[in-house]
């Protein structure tokens, strides 16, 4: 049974403590992949909700004190029960609140996968007090790919998590193996929550997999592929709202056969 | 004037204290039916907002302490003014917080209609300290329909509310009469908030009706019919995001004539 | 370079402290115009987020104590840095909480543009303790346009802000010049957040302009034009959900050439 069929067969619950802006789209992308979505956010109940889940997705896009506490509570419960945890450090470094939340999360919760853009991943690493000498541009492309891969591997070793840096090219690494993914479409940057949805989708794969590197690869590649498929359906007059719907639609119809045919990645 | 025309003529305000994941869809389904939507959530203002409304929809899908207090405040004000209250006990029983909120709501607020799946309704009844000996599966279908109807009637008598249990077959009862509804499409389970939207739509019918059983029947049937109409518009490549939009679109165009032609229900 | 091209070239960050119901649509309309959207809401971090932004959009549609404090904090920071602030006084006057928030905002923050319907603008002015003798209907149309323009100009002079009153006809004024806008479509009233999106779009124009009157005119006219373009794409079976997507799509494709061809406004 391939991983897409496995999600359909098991319908795992994915608990997301997520961004208020994009939570509806995140729930629908999880459902599109045939997993179940639950989005409890209050510190007083999240541990119980995590307990019945198969993956936990933490997104700090619209943080407050209560949700920060909720993230730690849910994360600790996930660790206790061996449930994988994804961290999406949206806007990491933009405020002291986000720095504090990330520091707390990195200190108190074992994270399985971290997915963000280059500057967000950098801010996460800095929160661990480790140092990475790097001053890369946010745009990962063919010109700086070697340097970015080296950065990603170091970030993975420091954090102990699979690191997925998304950009023009995406890099996914467990510190040893690194995949460079060339799927996606630049139209995706005009959809709010394209990154959040990538994290949500990745969580769905994590919920049925023991291999976090593979789950992250499938999550990131799948979203890129959906971005490409969605683009093919666009007609004159269509814009980013229709495109958002088409991305989720594509996830709904995505099969392993399609994935294997369209996935574009190489190992570095 | 039929009930659809009545909503159009009166444009009643429906106040929803609802799920943060699905609130946009809930507002749009209320507008689709030509009622007005308002979604104040803070405990300090909800009573005033309820005062200018014709129905109150309470959904506990993303609860916290403040929203729990808000639900009680709004509910009491609604009771005081004779405004009907719908309760959607999303995820009832999954956490102590939700149990506490439900217990408080059931003790302090008179609810007109409760809409949920079987296990949610069961959790609500348990919160009243009444006991129902039932261990039905969550899937209501032709094989266990008798048992489910008996359960629903008991739940209605215990809670004093019209009870709408939604599933493959839906059951709506005031403890005496029970309607079994056969509308809907299984694709609806891949749309986040399909249940929340059913509750929101039901509230719009409650806002212009004195007959809560009929309002609940119209709400549940209408959503099922919209799910069927939406399915007819689906083309290759479409998925759950497009389907969600088509459901709301169908509600926008729904007429009483269409309702009477498509509604499939029987009395038990 | 026209103002649409200017947004594309600069990709300014627009910080919105907005309505939880409509925040996803607001983010997507900002992205549709090619600006960047960020939506931090917590009082403890909003000032830092405003600091990296080019415009601040404050919408009181789903207020609570924390967000009220956040609005003031962000507004003060914006004033300090010369960043323009838009206020959307959703539901102004409906509760004491909203009155208190508006009074505080009007006293402590210098607002550049206020956009709302007639009764909302009236409630804002009353919060300043100024008095306007006016008892207009909420529907601005050809019959009461003179009176409404006089009211809008007075409201602008009292608040010191550009005032945009939206209705069947929209009025935008800095107290001296008044534009009456005749774009839009009545279908827009069935889309939740059409007003919020108008405010969000206006903020994107404010982010690249020194002329707040022009920015407000472009925001209001653009949304009306998008409503008209969206209507042309509607087919049988379409409803308010599809229409919402088409409005955002239209904003994505909107050009200055299209704007100049379709904008319908006169000076009074």
Coordinates of C-alpha atoms in Angstrom, one line a residue, chain A residues 20-22 25 61-65 94-98 187 189-192 235-245, chain C residues 11 20 23-25 27-29 31-32 34 38-42 44-45 48-49 52 233 244-246 248-250 252-253:
Chain A
X20 CA -6.0 31.9 12.3
X21 CA -5.6 33.3 8.8
X22 CA -5.2 30.0 7.0
X25 CA -7.4 26.0 4.0
X61 CA 1.7 32.6 12.4
X62 CA -0.8 34.4 14.7
X63 CA 0.6 33.7 18.2
X64 CA -0.5 34.9 21.5
X65 CA 0.3 33.9 25.1
X94 CA 9.8 39.3 13.5
X95 CA 9.0 39.9 17.2
X96 CA 10.2 39.1 20.6
X97 CA 7.0 37.1 21.2
X98 CA 7.8 34.7 18.4
X187 CA 1.9 31.7 -8.6
X189 CA 3.3 33.1 -3.6
X190 CA 0.1 35.0 -4.2
X191 CA -1.9 32.5 -2.2
X192 CA -2.0 33.2 1.5
X235 CA -8.2 30.2 -17.6
X236 CA -8.3 33.9 -18.5
X237 CA -9.9 35.8 -15.7
X238 CA -8.7 33.4 -13.0
X239 CA -6.6 34.7 -10.2
X240 CA -5.3 33.7 -6.8
X241 CA -8.6 32.8 -5.2
X242 CA -9.5 30.3 -7.9
X243 CA -5.9 29.1 -7.8
X244 CA -6.1 28.4 -4.0
X245 CA -9.2 26.3 -4.6
Chain C
X11 CA 5.5 44.7 -2.7
X20 CA -11.4 36.8 12.3
X23 CA -9.1 37.6 7.5
X24 CA -8.3 35.0 4.9
X25 CA -10.1 36.9 2.2
X27 CA -5.0 38.5 3.1
X28 CA -5.8 37.2 -0.4
X29 CA -7.1 40.5 -1.7
X31 CA -1.9 39.5 -2.3
X32 CA -4.1 39.9 -5.3
X34 CA 0.6 42.2 -5.2
X38 CA 0.8 40.0 7.6
X39 CA -1.8 39.6 10.3
X40 CA -0.3 39.7 13.8
X41 CA -2.9 40.3 16.4
X42 CA -1.4 40.0 19.8
X44 CA 2.6 42.1 22.8
X45 CA 3.9 41.9 19.2
X48 CA 7.1 45.3 16.1
X49 CA 5.2 43.9 13.1
X52 CA 8.3 46.6 9.2
X233 CA -18.0 35.7 -15.1
X244 CA -16.3 35.9 -3.6
X245 CA -13.5 34.0 -5.5
X246 CA -14.2 35.9 -8.7
X248 CA -10.4 38.3 -5.6
X249 CA -9.5 36.9 -9.0
X250 CA -10.5 40.2 -10.6
X252 CA -5.4 39.8 -9.1
X253 CA -5.8 40.8 -12.8

